[in-house]
Each structure stands twice: as structure tokens, then as C-alpha cells.
Amino acid sequence: MKNVKKLSLIGAALFAIAAALTILLPALQYEDLQYTGYEIAFGKALLDVNPLDLGSIASAQLPVSYFAIAGYLFPLVAAVLFGVSEKLGVVSLVLLIASLILFVSLPNNVVIEYTIAGVENTADIDWSMDNGVIVAIIMLSMSTVLGILTIATND
């Protein structure tokens, strides 16, 4: 039983790390446009119309998304907690479940900010999940199941 617990602990940590590494994969898409996880999380300038360097007429950007940052950061923290102490397994599970919820709701929480002639607005886009978010959800689900197995196999 001790081997099962150790393997499930290692597996949960590895799946959590793999989920965090999906930040490098395409996360969200709209029509033909794809944006990676780090672009969604840390923001990206999409458009800046600035003729003759006289000032911006129009601009659009993906703002920093704290939902995405938390979604990618929580699995790393959970993996570290799995490695630090078995007693912190419940905290790790809470972080994994929170990250799973953040990833599932990510398309609804990402907006595009645009400015036209000094007037700022936001646009709600009908995002669809791309490979990175789908893989992250699968990895987080596997990590959560293995985390539950780790907690359930107390010696």
C-alpha cells in the first residue's frame, strides 16, 4: 500500500506540472485566431494604429488575466505541496480543483480591451477552448484523482 501511495503522489505532482506547462500551448481561439496560454495570462497587444508617431488612434489588447495566471500557477503550487508534505494533500487538492474550475470558465473570463479615439471599451468574445486548455483540464483531472487516491491510502 505504501508503494501505491508513493506512486500516486508522484503521479499527481507530475500531472499537475504537466497542466501548468500547457501555458505554452494554444489556449483559446476565435475564428482563425489562436492565442497561447502565456498570451492570455500575461496580455498581448493585438493592434496599435499610430500613424507618423503622433499618438494612437486605435488599439486593441488582451489584458492581463488573473484568472489565467491563477489557473496556471495553482497546479505548480499543488505539485510543490505534494512534494513537501503528505499532510498538505488536502490543500493541494483544493488548489487543483480551483484550477480546474478556472480552466473550465476561462473562455468566459477573457475579454479584449480596445481604445478608439481615446474611448476605452471591452469586447466580450465568444472564445472556444483550444488544445492547451483541453489538455490542462485532462491533466488536472488526472492529478486530482491521483491526489484523492494519495489521501485515501493513509497508512
Coordinates of N, CA, C and O in Angstrom, one line a residue:
M1 N 0.8 -1.2 0.0 CA 0.0 0.0 0.0 C 0.9 1.3 0.0 O 0.5 2.3 -0.5
K2 N 2.0 1.2 0.6 CA 2.9 2.3 0.6 C 3.4 2.7 -0.8 O 3.6 3.8 -1.1
N3 N 3.7 1.6 -1.6 CA 4.1 1.9 -3.0 C 3.0 2.6 -3.8 O 3.3 3.5 -4.6
V4 N 1.8 2.2 -3.6 CA 0.6 2.8 -4.3 C 0.5 4.3 -3.9 O 0.3 5.2 -4.7
K5 N 0.7 4.6 -2.6 CA 0.6 6.0 -2.1 C 1.8 6.8 -2.7 O 1.5 7.9 -3.2
K6 N 3.0 6.2 -2.7 CA 4.1 7.0 -3.3 C 3.9 7.2 -4.8 O 4.2 8.3 -5.3
L7 N 3.5 6.2 -5.5 CA 3.3 6.4 -7.0 C 2.2 7.3 -7.3 O 2.3 8.1 -8.2
S8 N 1.1 7.3 -6.5 CA 0.0 8.2 -6.8 C 0.4 9.7 -6.4 O 0.0 10.6 -7.1
L9 N 1.3 9.8 -5.4 CA 1.8 11.1 -5.0 C 2.7 11.7 -6.1 O 2.5 12.9 -6.6
I10 N 3.6 10.9 -6.6 CA 4.4 11.3 -7.7 C 3.6 11.6 -9.0 O 3.9 12.6 -9.7
G11 N 2.7 10.7 -9.3 CA 1.8 10.9 -10.5 C 1.0 12.2 -10.4 O 0.9 12.9 -11.4
A12 N 0.5 12.5 -9.2 CA -0.3 13.7 -9.0 C 0.5 14.9 -9.3 O 0.1 15.9 -9.9
A13 N 1.7 14.9 -8.7 CA 2.6 16.0 -8.9 C 3.0 16.2 -10.4 O 3.1 17.3 -10.9
L14 N 3.3 15.1 -11.1 CA 3.7 15.2 -12.5 C 2.6 15.7 -13.4 O 2.8 16.5 -14.3
F15 N 1.4 15.2 -13.1 CA 0.3 15.7 -13.9 C 0.0 17.1 -13.6 O -0.4 17.9 -14.5
A16 N 0.2 17.6 -12.4 CA 0.0 19.0 -12.1 C 1.0 19.9 -12.8 O 0.7 20.9 -13.3
I17 N 2.2 19.4 -12.8 CA 3.3 20.2 -13.5 C 3.0 20.2 -15.0 O 3.1 21.2 -15.7
A18 N 2.5 19.0 -15.6 CA 2.2 19.0 -17.0 C 1.0 20.0 -17.3 O 1.0 20.6 -18.4
A19 N 0.1 20.1 -16.4 CA -1.0 21.0 -16.6 C -0.5 22.4 -16.6 O -1.0 23.2 -17.4
A20 N 0.4 22.8 -15.8 CA 1.0 24.1 -15.8 C 1.8 24.4 -17.0 O 1.8 25.5 -17.5
L21 N 2.4 23.4 -17.6 CA 3.2 23.6 -18.8 C 2.4 23.8 -20.0 O 2.9 24.2 -21.1
T22 N 1.1 23.6 -19.9 CA 0.2 23.8 -21.1 C 0.1 25.3 -21.4 O -0.5 25.7 -22.3
I23 N 0.7 26.2 -20.6 CA 0.8 27.6 -20.8 C 1.4 27.9 -22.1 O 1.2 28.9 -22.8
L24 N 2.2 27.0 -22.6 CA 2.9 27.1 -23.9 C 2.1 26.7 -25.1 O 2.5 27.0 -26.2
L25 N 1.0 26.1 -24.9 CA 0.1 25.6 -26.0 C -1.0 26.6 -26.3 O -1.3 27.5 -25.5
P26 N -1.6 26.5 -27.5 CA -2.7 27.4 -27.8 C -3.9 27.1 -26.8 O -4.3 26.0 -26.6
A27 N -4.3 28.2 -26.2 CA -5.3 28.1 -25.1 C -6.7 28.4 -25.6 O -7.7 27.6 -25.4
L28 N -6.9 29.5 -26.3 CA -8.2 30.0 -26.7 C -8.1 30.3 -28.2 O -7.1 30.8 -28.7
Q29 N -9.3 30.2 -28.8 CA -9.3 30.6 -30.2 C -10.6 31.3 -30.5 O -11.6 31.0 -29.9
Y30 N -10.6 32.1 -31.5 CA -11.8 32.8 -32.0 C -11.6 32.9 -33.5 O -10.6 33.5 -34.0
E31 N -12.5 32.2 -34.2 CA -12.5 32.1 -35.7 C -11.1 31.5 -36.1 O -10.8 30.4 -35.7
D32 N -10.3 32.3 -36.8 CA -9.0 31.7 -37.2 C -7.8 32.2 -36.3 O -6.7 31.8 -36.6
L33 N -8.1 32.9 -35.3 CA -7.1 33.4 -34.4 C -6.9 32.5 -33.2 O -7.9 32.1 -32.5
Q34 N -5.6 32.2 -32.8 CA -5.3 31.4 -31.7 C -4.4 32.1 -30.8 O -3.5 32.8 -31.3
Y35 N -4.6 32.0 -29.5 CA -3.7 32.7 -28.5 C -3.2 31.6 -27.5 O -4.0 30.8 -27.0
T36 N -1.9 31.7 -27.2 CA -1.3 30.7 -26.3 C -1.7 31.1 -24.9 O -2.2 32.2 -24.6
G37 N -1.4 30.2 -24.0 CA -1.7 30.4 -22.6 C -1.0 31.6 -22.0 O -1.6 32.4 -21.2
Y38 N 0.3 31.8 -22.3 CA 1.0 32.9 -21.8 C 0.5 34.2 -22.3 O 0.6 35.2 -21.7
E39 N 0.0 34.2 -23.6 CA -0.5 35.4 -24.1 C -1.8 35.8 -23.4 O -2.1 37.0 -23.1
I40 N -2.7 34.8 -23.1 CA -3.9 35.0 -22.4 C -3.6 35.5 -21.0 O -4.2 36.4 -20.5
A41 N -2.6 34.8 -20.3 CA -2.4 35.1 -18.9 C -1.7 36.5 -18.8 O -2.1 37.3 -17.9
F42 N -0.7 36.8 -19.6 CA 0.1 38.0 -19.3 C -0.2 39.1 -20.3 O 0.4 40.2 -20.2
G43 N -1.2 38.9 -21.2 CA -1.6 40.0 -22.1 C -0.8 40.1 -23.3 O 0.3 39.6 -23.4
K44 N -1.4 40.7 -24.3 CA -0.7 40.9 -25.6 C -1.4 42.0 -26.3 O -2.6 42.2 -26.3
A45 N -0.6 42.9 -27.0 CA -1.1 43.9 -27.8 C -1.5 43.3 -29.2 O -0.7 42.6 -29.8
L46 N -2.7 43.6 -29.5 CA -3.3 43.0 -30.8 C -3.2 44.0 -31.9 O -3.0 43.6 -33.1
L47 N -3.4 45.2 -31.6 CA -3.4 46.2 -32.7 C -3.1 47.6 -32.1 O -3.5 47.9 -31.0
D48 N -2.3 48.4 -32.9 CA -2.0 49.7 -32.5 C -1.8 50.6 -33.7 O -0.8 50.4 -34.4
V49 N -2.8 51.4 -34.0 CA -2.7 52.3 -35.2 C -2.2 53.6 -34.7 O -2.8 54.3 -34.0
N50 N -0.9 53.9 -35.1 CA -0.2 55.0 -34.7 C 0.5 55.6 -35.9 O 1.7 55.5 -36.0
P51 N -0.2 56.3 -36.8 CA 0.5 56.9 -38.0 C 1.4 58.0 -37.6 O 1.1 58.9 -36.8
L52 N 2.6 58.0 -38.2 CA 3.6 59.1 -38.0 C 4.0 59.3 -36.6 O 4.4 60.4 -36.2
D53 N 3.8 58.4 -35.7 CA 4.1 58.6 -34.3 C 3.5 59.8 -33.6 O 4.1 60.5 -32.8
L54 N 2.2 60.1 -34.0 CA 1.5 61.2 -33.5 C 0.6 60.9 -32.3 O -0.1 61.8 -31.8
G55 N 0.5 59.6 -32.0 CA -0.4 59.2 -31.0 C -1.3 58.1 -31.5 O -1.6 58.0 -32.7
S56 N -1.7 57.3 -30.7 CA -2.5 56.1 -31.0 C -3.9 56.5 -31.4 O -4.6 57.2 -30.6
I57 N -4.4 56.1 -32.6 CA -5.8 56.4 -33.0 C -6.7 55.3 -32.5 O -7.8 55.5 -32.0
A58 N -6.2 54.0 -32.7 CA -6.9 52.9 -32.2 C -6.0 51.8 -31.7 O -4.9 51.7 -32.3
S59 N -6.4 51.1 -30.7 CA -5.6 50.0 -30.2 C -6.5 48.9 -29.6 O -7.6 49.2 -29.2
A60 N -6.0 47.7 -29.6 CA -6.7 46.6 -29.0 C -5.6 45.7 -28.3 O -4.5 45.5 -28.8
Q61 N -6.0 45.1 -27.2 CA -5.1 44.3 -26.5 C -5.9 43.2 -25.6 O -7.0 43.4 -25.3
L62 N -5.2 42.1 -25.4 CA -5.6 41.2 -24.4 C -5.0 41.6 -23.1 O -3.8 41.7 -22.9
P63 N -5.8 42.0 -22.1 CA -5.3 42.5 -20.8 C -4.8 41.3 -20.0 O -5.1 40.1 -20.3
V64 N -4.0 41.6 -19.0 CA -3.5 40.5 -18.1 C -4.8 39.9 -17.5 O -5.7 40.5 -17.0
S65 N -4.8 38.5 -17.5 CA -5.9 37.8 -16.9 C -5.5 37.1 -15.7 O -4.7 36.1 -15.7
Y66 N -5.9 37.6 -14.5 CA -5.6 37.0 -13.3 C -6.2 35.6 -13.1 O -5.7 34.7 -12.4
F67 N -7.3 35.4 -13.8 CA -7.9 34.0 -13.8 C -7.0 33.0 -14.4 O -6.8 31.9 -13.9
A68 N -6.4 33.4 -15.6 CA -5.5 32.5 -16.3 C -4.2 32.3 -15.5 O -3.7 31.2 -15.4
I69 N -3.7 33.4 -14.9 CA -2.4 33.3 -14.1 C -2.7 32.3 -12.9 O -1.8 31.4 -12.7
A70 N -3.8 32.5 -12.2 CA -4.1 31.6 -11.1 C -4.3 30.2 -11.6 O -3.8 29.2 -11.0
G71 N -4.9 30.0 -12.8 CA -5.2 28.7 -13.3 C -3.9 27.9 -13.6 O -3.8 26.7 -13.5
Y72 N -2.9 28.7 -14.1 CA -1.6 28.0 -14.4 C -0.7 27.9 -13.2 O 0.2 27.1 -13.2
L73 N -0.8 28.8 -12.2 CA 0.0 28.8 -11.1 C -0.4 27.8 -10.0 O 0.5 27.2 -9.4
F74 N -1.7 27.6 -9.8 CA -2.2 26.7 -8.8 C -1.6 25.3 -8.9 O -1.3 24.7 -7.9
P75 N -1.6 24.7 -10.1 CA -1.0 23.4 -10.2 C 0.4 23.3 -9.8 O 0.8 22.3 -9.2
L76 N 1.2 24.3 -10.1 CA 2.6 24.3 -9.7 C 2.7 24.3 -8.1 O 3.5 23.6 -7.6
V77 N 1.9 25.2 -7.5 CA 1.9 25.2 -6.0 C 1.4 23.9 -5.5 O 2.0 23.4 -4.5
A78 N 0.4 23.3 -6.1 CA -0.1 22.0 -5.6 C 1.0 20.9 -5.7 O 1.2 20.1 -4.8
A79 N 1.8 20.9 -6.8 CA 2.8 19.9 -7.0 C 3.9 20.1 -6.0 O 4.4 19.1 -5.4
V80 N 4.2 21.3 -5.7 CA 5.2 21.6 -4.6 C 4.7 21.1 -3.3 O 5.4 20.5 -2.5
L81 N 3.5 21.4 -3.0 CA 2.9 21.0 -1.7 C 2.8 19.4 -1.6 O 3.0 18.9 -0.5
F82 N 2.5 18.8 -2.7 CA 2.5 17.3 -2.7 C 3.9 16.8 -2.3 O 4.1 15.8 -1.6
G83 N 5.0 17.5 -2.9 CA 6.3 17.1 -2.6 C 6.8 17.4 -1.2 O 7.7 16.7 -0.6
V84 N 6.3 18.5 -0.6 CA 6.8 19.0 0.7 C 6.3 18.1 1.8 O 7.0 17.6 2.6
S85 N 5.0 17.8 1.8 CA 4.4 17.0 2.9 C 3.1 16.4 2.5 O 2.3 16.9 1.8
E86 N 3.0 15.1 2.9 CA 1.7 14.4 2.7 C 0.5 15.0 3.4 O -0.6 14.9 3.0
K87 N 0.8 15.7 4.5 CA -0.3 16.4 5.3 C -0.9 17.5 4.5 O -2.0 17.9 4.9
L88 N -0.2 18.1 3.6 CA -0.7 19.2 2.8 C -1.5 18.7 1.5 O -1.8 19.5 0.7
G89 N -1.8 17.4 1.5 CA -2.5 16.9 0.3 C -3.9 17.5 0.1 O -4.3 17.7 -1.0
V90 N -4.6 17.8 1.2 CA -5.9 18.4 1.1 C -5.8 19.8 0.5 O -6.6 20.2 -0.4
V91 N -4.8 20.6 0.9 CA -4.6 21.9 0.3 C -4.3 21.8 -1.2 O -4.8 22.6 -2.0
S92 N -3.5 20.8 -1.5 CA -3.1 20.6 -2.9 C -4.4 20.2 -3.7 O -4.6 20.7 -4.8
L93 N -5.2 19.4 -3.2 CA -6.5 19.1 -3.9 C -7.4 20.3 -4.1 O -8.0 20.4 -5.1
V94 N -7.5 21.1 -3.1 CA -8.3 22.3 -3.2 C -7.7 23.2 -4.3 O -8.5 23.8 -5.1
L95 N -6.4 23.3 -4.4 CA -5.8 24.1 -5.4 C -6.0 23.5 -6.8 O -6.3 24.2 -7.8
L96 N -5.9 22.2 -6.9 CA -6.2 21.5 -8.2 C -7.6 21.7 -8.7 O -7.9 22.0 -9.8
I97 N -8.5 21.6 -7.7 CA -10.0 21.8 -8.1 C -10.2 23.2 -8.5 O -11.0 23.5 -9.4
A98 N -9.6 24.2 -7.7 CA -9.8 25.6 -8.1 C -9.2 25.8 -9.5 O -9.9 26.6 -10.3
S99 N -8.1 25.3 -9.8 CA -7.5 25.5 -11.1 C -8.4 24.8 -12.2 O -8.5 25.4 -13.3
L100 N -8.9 23.7 -11.9 CA -9.8 23.0 -12.9 C -11.0 23.9 -13.2 O -11.4 24.1 -14.3
I101 N -11.6 24.5 -12.1 CA -12.8 25.4 -12.3 C -12.3 26.6 -13.1 O -13.1 27.1 -14.0
L102 N -11.2 27.2 -12.8 CA -10.7 28.3 -13.6 C -10.5 28.0 -15.0 O -10.8 28.8 -15.9
F103 N -9.9 26.9 -15.4 CA -9.7 26.5 -16.7 C -11.1 26.3 -17.5 O -11.2 26.6 -18.6
V104 N -12.0 25.7 -16.8 CA -13.3 25.4 -17.5 C -14.0 26.8 -17.7 O -14.7 26.9 -18.8
S105 N -13.9 27.7 -16.8 CA -14.5 29.0 -17.0 C -13.7 30.0 -17.7 O -14.1 31.2 -17.9
L106 N -12.5 29.7 -18.2 CA -11.6 30.6 -18.8 C -12.1 31.3 -20.0 O -12.0 32.5 -20.2
P107 N -12.8 30.6 -20.9 CA -13.3 31.3 -22.1 C -14.4 32.4 -21.8 O -14.5 33.4 -22.5
N108 N -15.0 32.3 -20.6 CA -16.0 33.3 -20.2 C -15.4 34.5 -19.5 O -16.0 35.5 -19.3
N109 N -14.1 34.4 -19.1 CA -13.5 35.4 -18.3 C -12.4 36.2 -19.0 O -11.7 37.1 -18.4
V110 N -12.2 36.0 -20.3 CA -11.2 36.7 -21.1 C -11.9 37.6 -22.0 O -12.8 37.2 -22.8
V111 N -11.5 38.9 -22.0 CA -12.1 39.9 -22.8 C -11.0 40.6 -23.6 O -9.8 40.4 -23.3
I112 N -11.3 41.4 -24.6 CA -10.4 42.2 -25.3 C -10.7 43.6 -25.0 O -11.9 44.0 -25.1
E113 N -9.7 44.4 -24.6 CA -9.9 45.8 -24.4 C -9.5 46.6 -25.7 O -8.5 46.3 -26.3
Y114 N -10.3 47.5 -26.1 CA -9.9 48.3 -27.2 C -10.2 49.8 -26.9 O -11.0 50.2 -26.1
T115 N -9.4 50.6 -27.6 CA -9.5 52.1 -27.5 C -9.6 52.7 -28.9 O -8.7 52.4 -29.7
I116 N -10.6 53.5 -29.1 CA -10.8 54.2 -30.3 C -10.9 55.7 -30.0 O -11.9 56.1 -29.3
A117 N -10.0 56.5 -30.5 CA -10.0 57.9 -30.3 C -10.1 58.3 -28.8 O -10.9 59.1 -28.4
G118 N -9.4 57.5 -28.0 CA -9.4 57.8 -26.5 C -10.5 57.2 -25.7 O -10.5 57.4 -24.5
V119 N -11.4 56.6 -26.3 CA -12.6 56.0 -25.6 C -12.3 54.5 -25.4 O -12.1 53.8 -26.4
E120 N -12.2 54.1 -24.2 CA -11.9 52.7 -23.9 C -13.1 51.8 -23.7 O -14.1 52.3 -23.0
N121 N -13.1 50.6 -24.2 CA -14.2 49.7 -24.1 C -13.7 48.3 -24.0 O -12.5 48.1 -24.3
T122 N -14.5 47.4 -23.7 CA -14.2 45.9 -23.7 C -15.1 45.2 -24.6 O -16.3 45.6 -24.7
A123 N -14.6 44.2 -25.2 CA -15.4 43.3 -26.1 C -15.5 41.9 -25.6 O -14.4 41.3 -25.3
D124 N -16.7 41.4 -25.4 CA -16.8 40.0 -25.0 C -16.7 39.2 -26.2 O -17.5 39.3 -27.1
I125 N -15.8 38.3 -26.3 CA -15.6 37.4 -27.5 C -16.1 36.0 -27.1 O -16.0 35.6 -26.0
D126 N -16.7 35.4 -28.1 CA -17.2 34.0 -27.9 C -16.0 33.1 -28.2 O -15.9 32.5 -29.2
W127 N -15.1 33.0 -27.2 CA -13.9 32.1 -27.3 C -14.3 30.7 -27.3 O -15.3 30.3 -26.7
S128 N -13.5 29.9 -27.9 CA -13.7 28.4 -27.8 C -12.3 27.9 -27.3 O -11.3 28.4 -27.5
M129 N -12.4 26.8 -26.5 CA -11.2 26.2 -25.9 C -10.4 25.6 -27.0 O -10.9 24.9 -27.9
D130 N -9.1 25.8 -26.9 CA -8.1 25.1 -27.8 C -7.4 24.0 -27.1 O -7.7 23.7 -26.0
N131 N -6.5 23.4 -27.8 CA -5.8 22.2 -27.3 C -5.2 22.3 -25.9 O -5.3 21.4 -25.1
G132 N -4.6 23.5 -25.6 CA -3.9 23.7 -24.4 C -4.8 23.6 -23.2 O -4.5 23.0 -22.2
V133 N -6.0 24.3 -23.3 CA -6.9 24.3 -22.1 C -7.5 22.9 -22.0 O -7.7 22.4 -20.9
I134 N -7.8 22.2 -23.1 CA -8.4 20.8 -23.0 C -7.4 19.9 -22.4 O -7.8 19.1 -21.5
V135 N -6.1 20.0 -22.8 CA -5.1 19.1 -22.2 C -4.9 19.4 -20.7 O -4.8 18.5 -19.9
A136 N -5.0 20.7 -20.4 CA -4.8 21.1 -19.0 C -6.0 20.6 -18.1 O -5.7 20.1 -17.0
I137 N -7.2 20.6 -18.6 CA -8.3 20.1 -17.9 C -8.1 18.6 -17.7 O -8.4 18.0 -16.6
I138 N -7.7 17.9 -18.7 CA -7.5 16.4 -18.6 C -6.4 16.1 -17.5 O -6.5 15.3 -16.7
M139 N -5.3 16.9 -17.6 CA -4.1 16.7 -16.7 C -4.6 17.0 -15.3 O -4.2 16.3 -14.3
L140 N -5.3 18.1 -15.1 CA -5.8 18.4 -13.7 C -6.7 17.4 -13.2 O -6.7 17.1 -12.0
S141 N -7.6 16.8 -14.1 CA -8.5 15.8 -13.6 C -7.7 14.5 -13.2 O -8.0 13.9 -12.1
M142 N -6.7 14.2 -13.9 CA -5.9 13.0 -13.5 C -5.1 13.3 -12.2 O -5.0 12.4 -11.4
S143 N -4.6 14.5 -12.1 CA -3.9 14.8 -10.9 C -4.8 14.8 -9.7 O -4.4 14.4 -8.6
T144 N -6.0 15.3 -9.9 CA -7.0 15.3 -8.8 C -7.4 13.9 -8.3 O -7.4 13.6 -7.1
V145 N -7.6 13.0 -9.3 CA -7.9 11.6 -9.0 C -6.7 11.0 -8.2 O -7.0 10.3 -7.2
L146 N -5.5 11.2 -8.7 CA -4.4 10.6 -8.0 C -4.2 11.3 -6.6 O -3.7 10.6 -5.7
G147 N -4.5 12.5 -6.5 CA -4.4 13.2 -5.2 C -5.4 12.6 -4.2 O -5.1 12.4 -3.0
I148 N -6.6 12.3 -4.7 CA -7.6 11.7 -3.8 C -7.1 10.3 -3.4 O -7.3 9.9 -2.3
L149 N -6.5 9.6 -4.4 CA -6.0 8.2 -4.1 C -4.9 8.3 -3.0 O -4.8 7.5 -2.1
T150 N -4.1 9.4 -3.1 CA -3.0 9.6 -2.1 C -3.6 9.8 -0.7 O -3.1 9.2 0.2
I151 N -4.6 10.6 -0.7 CA -5.2 10.9 0.6 C -5.9 9.7 1.2 O -5.9 9.4 2.4
A152 N -6.6 9.0 0.3 CA -7.4 7.8 0.7 C -6.5 6.6 1.2 O -7.0 5.8 2.0
T153 N -5.3 6.6 0.8 CA -4.4 5.4 1.2 C -3.5 5.8 2.3 O -2.3 5.7 2.3
N154 N -4.1 6.4 3.4 CA -3.3 6.7 4.6 C -2.9 5.4 5.3 O -3.7 4.5 5.4
D155 N -1.7 5.4 5.7 CA -1.1 4.2 6.4 C -1.3 4.3 7.9 O -1.2 5.3 8.5

